[in-house]
Amino acid sequence: MTMRKLLAVSLALVMVLSLAACGSGQTKNEEPAAEETLAEEQAEEPASDEASDTGKVLVLYFSADNTKEVDAVSSATPMVGDVSSTQWIAEVIHEEIGGDIEGIIPSVDYPLGYDECADYAKQETDTDARPAFEALSVDPESYDVIYIGYPMWWYTIPMVLETFFDTYDLSGKTIVPFNTHAGSRDGGTYSVIQEREPGATVLEGIAISGSSAGSDDTRQQITDWLSGLGLK
Ligand SMILES: Cc1cc2nc3c(=O)[nH]c(=O)nc-3n(C[C@H](O)[C@H](O)[C@H](O)COP(=O)(O)O)c2cc1C
């Protein structure tokens, strides 16, 4: 073999050896690296916790103070600052849970005086009326969990809520009632809501005396109730 041939053979041998080394080096270095990256990515992803994933949340509420006339203050409403007792609870829930919040505004304002409002509402209840309400800016049927707040009116839900339940089919949703009162507590209204929305799951609500809205104790009571529902 000439010197030139010897050199060519040696060079080819060196190239084959170095390519093999390079190839095996790539396999060793890249594959575990890729596995590590995937494992790291998986470790970084928040664990999917179905139980705490409550879906899209809406807090809806009605009170005598929900009027089209923005500055109107109803004496039928125990006020906490410039919001009604039911609105105050709705806002506490919203602060704790998040989601959207919306008031149900009747198309015809309720009388602002307590006695006048009481008479007007009694007539609605006695006649099983379905008072209209203003279009909502949200579609309740697009939510998973709907908190619904109201004051006790004549031992039951205000009739405008009957209109609401007639309007929307909340089958498959979770409904969480909350209400204010002056002694009747929930008055069996959570069962009424379940009857109106038989396809929904109605959870155990919370009944708060209107006059105790606004206090730290009541806020704590609401927070504890929310934690107990397992939705927080
Ligand atoms: C028309 C009307 C009817 C009411 N009926 C009842 C009732 O049957 N039982 C009760 O405990 N409280 C009753 N209340 C008291 C309210 O439920 C209570 O004051 C509530 O806190 C009002 O909520 P708001 O601040 O959101 O308006 C009635 C109040 C009004 C104005």
Coordinates of N, CA and C and ligand atoms in Angstrom, one line a residue:
M1 N 0.9 -1.2 0.0 CA 0.0 0.0 0.0 C 0.9 1.2 0.0
T2 N 0.5 2.2 -0.9 CA 1.3 3.4 -1.0 C 1.0 4.2 0.2
M3 N 1.9 5.2 0.5 CA 1.7 6.1 1.6 C 0.4 6.9 1.4
R4 N 0.0 7.2 0.2 CA -1.2 8.0 -0.1 C -2.4 7.2 0.2
K5 N -2.4 5.8 -0.2 CA -3.5 5.0 0.1 C -3.7 4.8 1.6
L6 N -2.5 4.6 2.3 CA -2.5 4.4 3.7 C -3.2 5.6 4.4
L7 N -2.8 6.8 4.0 CA -3.4 8.0 4.6 C -4.9 8.0 4.4
A8 N -5.3 7.7 3.1 CA -6.8 7.7 2.8 C -7.5 6.8 3.7
V9 N -7.0 5.5 3.8 CA -7.7 4.5 4.6 C -7.8 5.0 6.1
S10 N -6.6 5.6 6.6 CA -6.6 6.0 8.0 C -7.7 7.1 8.2
L11 N -7.7 8.0 7.2 CA -8.7 9.2 7.3 C -10.1 8.7 7.4
A12 N -10.4 7.7 6.5 CA -11.8 7.1 6.4 C -12.1 6.5 7.7
L13 N -11.1 5.7 8.3 CA -11.3 5.1 9.5 C -11.6 6.1 10.7
V14 N -10.9 7.2 10.7 CA -11.1 8.2 11.7 C -12.5 8.8 11.6
M15 N -12.9 9.0 10.3 CA -14.2 9.7 10.1 C -15.3 8.8 10.5
V16 N -15.2 7.4 10.2 CA -16.3 6.5 10.6 C -16.4 6.4 12.1
L17 N -15.2 6.4 12.7 CA -15.2 6.3 14.2 C -15.8 7.5 14.8
S18 N -15.4 8.7 14.3 CA -15.9 9.9 14.9 C -17.4 10.1 14.7
L19 N -17.9 9.7 13.5 CA -19.3 9.8 13.2 C -20.1 8.9 14.1
A20 N -19.6 7.7 14.3 CA -20.3 6.8 15.3 C -20.3 7.3 16.6
A21 N -19.2 7.9 17.1 CA -19.1 8.5 18.4 C -20.1 9.7 18.5
C22 N -20.1 10.5 17.4 CA -21.0 11.6 17.4 C -22.5 11.2 17.5
G23 N -22.8 10.1 16.7 CA -24.2 9.7 16.7 C -24.6 9.2 18.1
S24 N -23.7 8.3 18.6 CA -24.1 7.8 19.9 C -24.2 8.9 21.0
G25 N -23.3 9.9 20.8 CA -23.3 11.0 21.8 C -24.6 11.8 21.7
Q26 N -25.1 12.0 20.4 CA -26.4 12.7 20.3 C -27.5 11.9 20.9
T27 N -27.6 10.6 20.7 CA -28.6 9.8 21.3 C -28.6 9.9 22.8
K28 N -27.5 9.8 23.4 CA -27.4 9.8 24.8 C -27.8 11.2 25.4
N29 N -27.2 12.2 24.6 CA -27.4 13.5 25.2 C -28.8 14.0 25.0
E30 N -29.4 13.7 23.8 CA -30.7 14.3 23.5 C -31.9 13.6 24.1
E31 N -31.9 12.3 24.0 CA -33.1 11.6 24.5 C -33.4 11.9 25.9
P32 N -32.4 11.7 26.8 CA -32.7 11.9 28.2 C -33.1 13.4 28.4
A33 N -32.4 14.3 27.7 CA -32.7 15.7 27.8 C -34.2 16.0 27.5
A34 N -34.7 15.3 26.4 CA -36.1 15.5 26.0 C -37.0 15.0 27.1
E35 N -36.7 13.8 27.6 CA -37.5 13.2 28.7 C -37.5 14.1 29.9
E36 N -36.4 14.7 30.2 CA -36.3 15.6 31.4 C -37.2 16.8 31.2
T37 N -37.2 17.3 29.9 CA -37.9 18.5 29.6 C -39.4 18.3 29.8
L38 N -39.9 17.1 29.3 CA -41.3 16.7 29.4 C -41.7 16.6 30.9
A39 N -40.8 15.9 31.6 CA -41.1 15.7 33.0 C -41.1 17.0 33.8
E40 N -40.2 17.9 33.4 CA -40.2 19.3 34.0 C -41.5 20.0 33.7
E41 N -41.9 19.9 32.4 CA -43.1 20.6 32.0 C -44.3 20.1 32.7
Q42 N -44.3 18.7 32.9 CA -45.4 18.1 33.6 C -45.5 18.5 35.0
A43 N -44.2 18.7 35.6 CA -44.2 19.1 37.0 C -44.6 20.5 37.2
E44 N -44.4 21.3 36.1 CA -44.7 22.7 36.2 C -46.2 23.0 36.1
E45 N -46.9 22.1 35.3 CA -48.3 22.2 35.1 C -49.1 22.1 36.4
P46 N -50.1 23.0 36.6 CA -50.8 22.9 37.9 C -51.6 21.6 37.8
A47 N -51.6 20.9 38.9 CA -52.4 19.6 39.0 C -53.8 19.9 38.7
S48 N -54.4 19.1 37.8 CA -55.8 19.3 37.5 C -56.7 18.8 38.7
D49 N -57.4 19.8 39.3 CA -58.1 19.5 40.5 C -59.6 19.7 40.2
E50 N -60.2 18.7 39.7 CA -61.6 18.8 39.2 C -62.5 19.3 40.3
A51 N -62.3 18.9 41.6 CA -63.2 19.3 42.6 C -63.3 20.8 42.9
S52 N -62.1 21.4 42.7 CA -62.0 22.9 43.0 C -62.3 23.7 41.7
D53 N -62.4 23.0 40.6 CA -62.7 23.7 39.4 C -64.2 23.9 39.3
T54 N -64.7 25.1 39.7 CA -66.1 25.3 39.8 C -66.8 25.8 38.5
G55 N -66.0 26.1 37.5 CA -66.5 26.6 36.3 C -66.9 28.1 36.3
K56 N -67.7 28.5 35.4 CA -68.1 29.9 35.3 C -69.1 30.3 36.3
V57 N -68.8 31.4 37.0 CA -69.7 31.7 38.2 C -70.4 33.1 37.9
L58 N -71.7 33.1 38.3 CA -72.4 34.3 38.2 C -73.1 34.5 39.6
V59 N -73.0 35.8 40.1 CA -73.7 36.2 41.3 C -74.8 37.1 40.9
L60 N -76.1 36.7 41.1 CA -77.2 37.5 40.7 C -78.0 37.9 42.0
Y61 N -78.6 39.0 42.0 CA -79.3 39.4 43.2 C -80.4 40.4 42.9
F62 N -81.5 40.3 43.7 CA -82.6 41.3 43.6 C -82.8 41.8 45.0
S63 N -83.1 43.1 45.1 CA -83.6 43.7 46.3 C -84.5 44.9 46.0
A64 N -85.3 45.4 47.0 CA -86.2 46.5 46.7 C -85.4 47.7 46.2
D65 N -84.2 47.8 46.5 CA -83.4 48.9 46.1 C -82.9 48.8 44.6
N66 N -83.2 47.7 44.0 CA -82.8 47.5 42.6 C -83.8 48.2 41.7
T67 N -83.6 49.5 41.5 CA -84.5 50.2 40.7 C -83.8 50.8 39.5
K68 N -84.6 51.2 38.5 CA -84.0 51.8 37.3 C -83.5 53.2 37.7
E69 N -84.1 53.8 38.7 CA -83.7 55.1 39.1 C -82.5 54.9 40.0
V70 N -81.3 55.2 39.5 CA -80.0 54.8 40.1 C -79.9 55.3 41.6
D71 N -80.3 56.6 41.8 CA -80.0 57.1 43.2 C -81.2 56.9 44.2
A72 N -82.2 56.2 43.7 CA -83.3 55.9 44.6 C -82.9 55.1 45.8
V73 N -83.4 55.4 47.0 CA -83.1 54.6 48.2 C -84.4 54.2 48.7
S74 N -84.6 52.9 48.9 CA -85.9 52.4 49.3 C -85.9 52.2 50.8
S75 N -86.9 52.7 51.5 CA -87.0 52.4 52.9 C -87.4 51.0 53.2
A76 N -87.7 50.2 52.2 CA -88.0 48.8 52.4 C -86.7 48.0 52.5
T77 N -85.6 48.7 52.4 CA -84.3 48.0 52.4 C -83.4 48.4 53.5
P78 N -83.0 47.5 54.4 CA -82.0 47.9 55.4 C -80.7 48.2 54.6
M79 N -80.2 49.4 54.7 CA -79.0 49.7 53.9 C -77.7 49.5 54.7
V80 N -76.7 49.1 53.9 CA -75.3 49.0 54.4 C -74.5 50.1 53.6
G81 N -74.3 51.2 54.2 CA -73.8 52.3 53.4 C -74.8 52.7 52.4
D82 N -74.3 52.6 51.1 CA -75.3 52.9 50.0 C -75.7 51.7 49.3
V83 N -75.6 50.5 49.9 CA -76.1 49.3 49.2 C -77.1 48.6 50.1
S84 N -78.0 47.9 49.5 CA -79.1 47.1 50.2 C -78.4 45.9 50.9
S85 N -79.1 45.3 51.9 CA -78.5 44.2 52.6 C -78.3 43.0 51.7
T86 N -79.1 42.8 50.7 CA -78.9 41.7 49.8 C -77.7 41.9 48.9
Q87 N -77.7 43.2 48.4 CA -76.5 43.6 47.5 C -75.2 43.4 48.3
W88 N -75.2 43.8 49.6 CA -74.0 43.7 50.3 C -73.5 42.3 50.4
I89 N -74.4 41.3 50.6 CA -74.0 39.9 50.7 C -73.6 39.4 49.3
A90 N -74.3 39.9 48.2 CA -73.8 39.5 46.9 C -72.4 40.0 46.6
E91 N -72.1 41.2 47.1 CA -70.7 41.7 46.8 C -69.7 41.0 47.6
V92 N -70.0 40.6 48.9 CA -69.1 39.8 49.7 C -68.8 38.4 48.9
I93 N -69.9 37.8 48.5 CA -69.7 36.5 47.8 C -68.8 36.7 46.5
H94 N -69.1 37.8 45.8 CA -68.4 38.1 44.6 C -66.9 38.3 44.9
E95 N -66.6 39.0 46.0 CA -65.2 39.3 46.4 C -64.5 38.0 46.7
E96 N -65.3 37.0 47.3 CA -64.6 35.8 47.7 C -64.5 34.8 46.6
I97 N -65.5 34.8 45.7 CA -65.6 33.7 44.7 C -65.1 34.2 43.3
G98 N -65.3 35.5 43.0 CA -65.0 36.0 41.7 C -66.2 35.8 40.7
G99 N -65.9 35.7 39.4 CA -67.0 35.6 38.4 C -67.6 36.9 38.1
D100 N -68.9 36.8 37.6 CA -69.6 38.1 37.3 C -70.7 38.3 38.3
I101 N -71.1 39.6 38.4 CA -72.2 40.0 39.3 C -73.2 40.8 38.6
E102 N -74.4 40.6 38.9 CA -75.5 41.3 38.1 C -76.7 41.5 39.0
G103 N -77.3 42.6 39.0 CA -78.6 42.8 39.7 C -79.8 42.6 38.8
I104 N -80.9 42.1 39.3 CA -82.1 41.9 38.6 C -82.9 43.2 38.8
I105 N -83.2 43.9 37.8 CA -83.9 45.2 37.9 C -85.3 45.1 37.3
P106 N -86.3 45.2 38.2 CA -87.7 45.1 37.7 C -88.0 46.3 36.7
S107 N -88.8 46.0 35.7 CA -89.1 47.0 34.6 C -89.9 48.1 35.2
V108 N -90.7 47.8 36.2 CA -91.5 48.8 36.9 C -90.9 49.0 38.3
D109 N -90.5 50.2 38.7 CA -89.8 50.3 40.0 C -90.8 50.0 41.2
Y110 N -90.4 49.4 42.2 CA -91.2 49.2 43.4 C -91.3 50.5 44.1
P111 N -92.4 50.7 44.8 CA -92.6 52.0 45.6 C -91.4 52.0 46.6
L112 N -90.9 53.2 46.9 CA -89.7 53.4 47.8 C -90.1 53.3 49.3
G113 N -91.3 53.6 49.6 CA -91.7 53.6 51.0 C -92.0 52.2 51.5
Y114 N -91.7 51.8 52.7 CA -91.8 50.5 53.2 C -93.2 49.9 53.1
D115 N -94.2 50.7 53.6 CA -95.6 50.2 53.6 C -96.1 50.1 52.2
E116 N -95.8 51.1 51.3 CA -96.2 51.1 49.9 C -95.6 49.9 49.2
C117 N -94.3 49.6 49.5 CA -93.7 48.5 48.8 C -94.3 47.2 49.3
A118 N -94.5 47.1 50.6 CA -95.1 45.9 51.2 C -96.5 45.6 50.5
D119 N -97.3 46.7 50.4 CA -98.7 46.5 49.8 C -98.5 46.0 48.3
Y120 N -97.7 46.7 47.6 CA -97.5 46.4 46.2 C -97.0 45.0 46.0
A121 N -96.0 44.6 46.8 CA -95.5 43.2 46.7 C -96.5 42.2 47.2
K122 N -97.4 42.5 48.1 CA -98.4 41.6 48.6 C -99.4 41.3 47.5
Q123 N -99.7 42.4 46.8 CA -100.7 42.2 45.6 C -100.0 41.3 44.6
E124 N -98.8 41.5 44.3 CA -98.1 40.6 43.3 C -98.1 39.2 43.8
T125 N -97.8 38.9 45.1 CA -97.8 37.6 45.6 C -99.2 36.9 45.5
D126 N -100.2 37.7 46.0 CA -101.6 37.2 46.0 C -102.1 36.9 44.6
T127 N -101.6 37.6 43.6 CA -102.1 37.4 42.2 C -101.2 36.5 41.4
D128 N -100.2 35.9 42.1 CA -99.2 35.1 41.4 C -98.7 35.8 40.1
A129 N -98.3 37.1 40.3 CA -97.9 37.9 39.2 C -96.5 37.5 38.7
R130 N -96.2 37.9 37.5 CA -94.9 37.7 36.9 C -94.3 39.0 36.4
P131 N -93.8 39.9 37.4 CA -93.3 41.2 37.0 C -92.1 41.1 36.1
A132 N -92.1 41.9 35.0 CA -91.0 41.8 34.1 C -89.8 42.5 34.7
F133 N -88.6 42.1 34.1 CA -87.4 42.7 34.6 C -86.6 43.1 33.3
E134 N -85.7 44.1 33.6 CA -84.8 44.6 32.5 C -83.9 43.5 31.9
A135 N -83.6 43.6 30.7 CA -82.7 42.6 30.1 C -81.4 42.5 30.9
L136 N -80.9 41.3 31.1 CA -79.6 41.2 31.8 C -78.5 41.4 30.8
S137 N -77.3 41.8 31.3 CA -76.2 42.0 30.4 C -75.4 40.7 30.3
V138 N -75.9 39.6 31.0 CA -75.2 38.3 30.9 C -76.3 37.3 30.6
D139 N -75.9 36.1 30.1 CA -76.8 35.0 29.9 C -76.6 34.0 31.0
P140 N -77.5 33.9 31.9 CA -77.4 33.0 33.1 C -77.2 31.6 32.6
E141 N -77.8 31.2 31.5 CA -77.6 29.8 31.0 C -76.2 29.4 30.6
S142 N -75.4 30.5 30.4 CA -74.0 30.2 30.0 C -73.1 30.0 31.2
Y143 N -73.6 30.0 32.4 CA -72.8 29.8 33.6 C -72.9 28.4 34.2
D144 N -72.0 28.0 35.0 CA -72.0 26.7 35.6 C -72.6 26.8 37.1
V145 N -72.2 27.8 37.8 CA -72.6 28.0 39.1 C -73.3 29.4 39.2
I146 N -74.5 29.4 39.7 CA -75.2 30.7 39.8 C -75.7 30.9 41.3
Y147 N -75.1 31.9 41.9 CA -75.6 32.4 43.2 C -76.8 33.3 43.0
I148 N -77.8 33.0 43.7 CA -79.0 33.9 43.5 C -79.5 34.4 44.9
G149 N -79.5 35.7 45.0 CA -79.8 36.4 46.3 C -81.1 37.2 46.2
Y150 N -81.8 37.2 47.3 CA -83.1 37.9 47.3 C -83.5 38.1 48.8
P151 N -84.4 39.1 49.0 CA -85.0 39.2 50.4 C -86.2 38.4 50.5
M152 N -86.6 37.9 51.6 CA -87.9 37.2 51.8 C -88.9 38.3 51.6
W153 N -89.9 38.0 50.8 CA -91.0 38.9 50.6 C -92.3 38.1 50.8
W154 N -93.1 38.5 51.8 CA -94.3 37.8 52.1 C -94.1 36.2 52.1
Y155 N -93.1 35.9 52.9 CA -92.8 34.5 53.3 C -92.4 33.6 52.1
T156 N -92.0 34.3 51.0 CA -91.5 33.5 49.9 C -90.5 34.4 49.0
I157 N -90.2 33.9 47.8 CA -89.3 34.7 47.0 C -90.1 35.8 46.3
P158 N -89.4 37.0 46.1 CA -90.1 38.0 45.4 C -90.6 37.5 44.0
M159 N -91.7 38.0 43.6 CA -92.3 37.5 42.4 C -91.5 37.7 41.1
V160 N -90.7 38.7 41.2 CA -89.8 38.9 40.0 C -88.8 37.8 39.8
L161 N -88.5 37.1 40.9 CA -87.7 35.9 40.8 C -88.5 34.7 40.1
E162 N -89.8 34.7 40.3 CA -90.6 33.7 39.6 C -90.5 33.9 38.1
T163 N -90.5 35.2 37.7 CA -90.3 35.5 36.3 C -89.0 35.0 35.8
F164 N -88.0 35.3 36.7 CA -86.6 34.9 36.3 C -86.5 33.4 36.1
F165 N -87.1 32.6 37.0 CA -87.1 31.1 36.9 C -87.9 30.6 35.7
D166 N -89.0 31.4 35.4 CA -89.8 31.0 34.2 C -89.0 31.3 32.9
T167 N -88.1 32.3 33.0 CA -87.4 32.7 31.8 C -86.2 31.8 31.4
Y168 N -85.5 31.4 32.5 CA -84.3 30.6 32.2 C -84.4 29.2 32.7
D169 N -83.9 28.3 31.8 CA -83.8 26.9 32.2 C -82.3 26.6 32.7
L170 N -82.2 26.4 34.0 CA -80.9 26.3 34.6 C -80.5 24.8 34.8
S171 N -81.1 23.9 34.0 CA -80.8 22.5 34.1 C -79.3 22.3 34.0
G172 N -78.8 21.4 34.8 CA -77.4 21.1 34.8 C -76.5 22.1 35.5
K173 N -77.1 23.2 36.0 CA -76.3 24.2 36.7 C -76.3 23.9 38.2
T174 N -75.4 24.5 38.9 CA -75.5 24.5 40.4 C -76.0 25.9 40.8
I175 N -77.1 25.8 41.6 CA -77.7 27.1 42.1 C -77.4 27.2 43.6
V176 N -76.9 28.3 44.0 CA -76.5 28.6 45.4 C -77.4 29.7 45.9
P177 N -78.5 29.5 46.6 CA -79.3 30.6 47.1 C -78.7 31.3 48.3
F178 N -79.0 32.6 48.4 CA -78.7 33.3 49.6 C -79.8 34.3 49.8
N179 N -80.2 34.6 51.1 CA -81.4 35.5 51.2 C -81.2 36.3 52.5
T180 N -81.9 37.4 52.5 CA -82.1 38.3 53.7 C -83.5 38.1 54.2
H181 N -83.7 38.5 55.4 CA -85.0 38.4 56.0 C -85.1 39.2 57.3
A182 N -86.3 39.2 57.8 CA -86.5 39.9 59.1 C -87.1 39.0 60.1
G183 N -86.8 37.7 60.0 CA -87.3 36.7 61.0 C -87.7 35.4 60.3
S184 N -88.0 35.4 59.0 CA -88.5 34.2 58.4 C -87.4 33.2 58.0
R185 N -86.2 33.7 58.2 CA -85.0 32.9 57.7 C -85.2 32.6 56.2
D186 N -85.0 31.3 55.8 CA -85.1 31.1 54.3 C -86.6 30.7 54.0
G187 N -87.4 30.4 55.0 CA -88.8 30.2 54.8 C -89.1 29.1 53.8
G188 N -88.2 28.1 53.6 CA -88.4 27.0 52.7 C -88.2 27.4 51.2
T189 N -87.6 28.6 51.0 CA -87.5 29.1 49.6 C -86.5 28.3 48.8
Y190 N -85.5 27.7 49.5 CA -84.5 26.9 48.7 C -85.2 25.7 48.0
S191 N -86.2 25.1 48.7 CA -87.0 24.1 48.1 C -87.9 24.6 46.9
V192 N -88.4 25.8 47.1 CA -89.2 26.5 46.0 C -88.3 26.6 44.8
I193 N -87.0 27.0 45.0 CA -86.1 27.2 43.8 C -85.9 25.9 43.2
Q194 N -85.7 24.8 44.0 CA -85.5 23.5 43.4 C -86.7 23.0 42.6
E195 N -87.9 23.4 43.1 CA -89.1 23.0 42.3 C -89.1 23.8 41.0
R196 N -88.7 25.0 41.0 CA -88.8 25.8 39.8 C -87.7 25.4 38.8
E197 N -86.6 24.9 39.3 CA -85.5 24.5 38.4 C -85.1 23.0 38.7
P198 N -86.0 22.1 38.4 CA -85.8 20.7 38.8 C -84.6 20.0 38.2
G199 N -84.1 20.6 37.1 CA -82.9 20.0 36.5 C -81.6 20.5 37.1
A200 N -81.7 21.5 38.0 CA -80.5 22.1 38.6 C -80.2 21.4 39.9
T201 N -79.0 21.6 40.4 CA -78.6 21.1 41.8 C -78.7 22.4 42.6
V202 N -79.6 22.4 43.6 CA -79.7 23.6 44.5 C -79.0 23.3 45.8
L203 N -78.0 24.0 46.1 CA -77.2 23.7 47.3 C -77.9 24.4 48.5
E204 N -77.4 24.1 49.7 CA -77.9 24.7 50.9 C -77.5 26.1 51.0
G205 N -78.5 27.0 51.0 CA -78.1 28.4 51.0 C -77.8 29.0 52.3
I206 N -77.7 30.3 52.4 CA -77.5 31.0 53.7 C -78.6 32.1 53.8
A207 N -79.2 32.1 55.0 CA -80.2 33.1 55.3 C -79.6 34.1 56.3
I208 N -79.6 35.4 56.0 CA -79.0 36.4 56.8 C -80.0 37.4 57.2
S209 N -80.1 37.8 58.5 CA -81.0 38.8 58.9 C -80.5 40.1 58.2
G210 N -81.4 40.9 57.6 CA -81.0 42.1 56.9 C -80.3 43.1 57.8
S211 N -80.7 43.1 59.0 CA -80.1 44.1 59.9 C -78.7 43.7 60.4
S212 N -78.3 42.4 60.1 CA -76.9 42.1 60.5 C -76.0 42.1 59.3
A213 N -76.5 42.5 58.1 CA -75.6 42.7 57.0 C -74.6 43.8 57.3
G214 N -73.4 43.7 56.8 CA -72.4 44.8 56.9 C -71.4 44.5 58.1
S215 N -71.7 43.6 59.0 CA -70.8 43.4 60.1 C -69.7 42.4 59.7
D216 N -68.6 42.5 60.5 CA -67.5 41.5 60.3 C -67.9 40.1 60.6
D217 N -68.8 39.9 61.6 CA -69.2 38.6 62.0 C -70.0 38.0 60.8
T218 N -70.9 38.8 60.2 CA -71.7 38.3 59.1 C -70.8 37.9 57.9
R219 N -69.8 38.8 57.7 CA -68.8 38.5 56.6 C -68.2 37.1 56.8
Q220 N -67.8 36.9 58.1 CA -67.1 35.7 58.4 C -68.0 34.5 58.2
Q221 N -69.3 34.7 58.6 CA -70.3 33.6 58.5 C -70.5 33.3 57.0
I222 N -70.4 34.3 56.1 CA -70.6 34.0 54.7 C -69.4 33.2 54.2
T223 N -68.2 33.7 54.6 CA -66.9 33.0 54.2 C -66.9 31.6 54.6
D224 N -67.3 31.3 55.9 CA -67.4 29.9 56.4 C -68.3 29.1 55.6
W225 N -69.5 29.7 55.3 CA -70.5 28.9 54.5 C -69.9 28.6 53.1
L226 N -69.3 29.6 52.5 CA -68.7 29.3 51.1 C -67.7 28.2 51.2
S227 N -66.8 28.2 52.2 CA -65.8 27.2 52.4 C -66.5 25.8 52.5
G228 N -67.6 25.8 53.3 CA -68.3 24.5 53.6 C -68.9 24.0 52.3
L229 N -69.3 24.8 51.4 CA -69.9 24.3 50.1 C -68.9 23.6 49.2
G230 N -67.6 23.9 49.5 CA -66.6 23.2 48.7 C -66.5 23.9 47.3
L231 N -67.0 25.1 47.2 CA -66.9 25.8 45.9 C -65.9 26.9 45.9
K232 N -65.3 27.1 47.0 CA -64.3 28.2 47.2 C -62.9 27.7 47.0
Ligands
LIG1 C1 -92.4 43.7 50.7 C2 -91.7 43.1 51.8 C3 -92.0 41.9 52.3 C4 -91.3 41.3 53.3 N1 -91.7 40.1 53.8 C5 -90.9 39.5 54.7 C6 -91.2 38.2 55.2 O1 -92.2 37.6 54.8 N2 -90.4 37.6 56.1 C7 -89.3 38.2 56.6 O2 -88.5 37.7 57.4 N3 -88.9 39.5 56.2 C8 -89.7 40.1 55.2 N4 -89.4 41.4 54.8 C9 -88.1 42.0 55.3 C10 -87.0 41.8 54.3 O3 -86.8 40.5 53.9 C11 -85.7 42.3 54.9 O4 -85.8 43.7 55.3 C12 -84.5 42.2 53.9 O5 -83.3 42.5 54.6 C13 -84.6 43.2 52.8 O6 -83.6 43.0 51.8 P1 -83.0 44.2 50.9 O7 -82.1 45.0 51.8 O8 -82.1 43.5 49.9 O9 -84.1 44.9 50.3 C14 -90.1 42.0 53.8 C15 -89.8 43.2 53.3 C16 -90.5 43.8 52.3 C17 -90.2 45.1 51.8

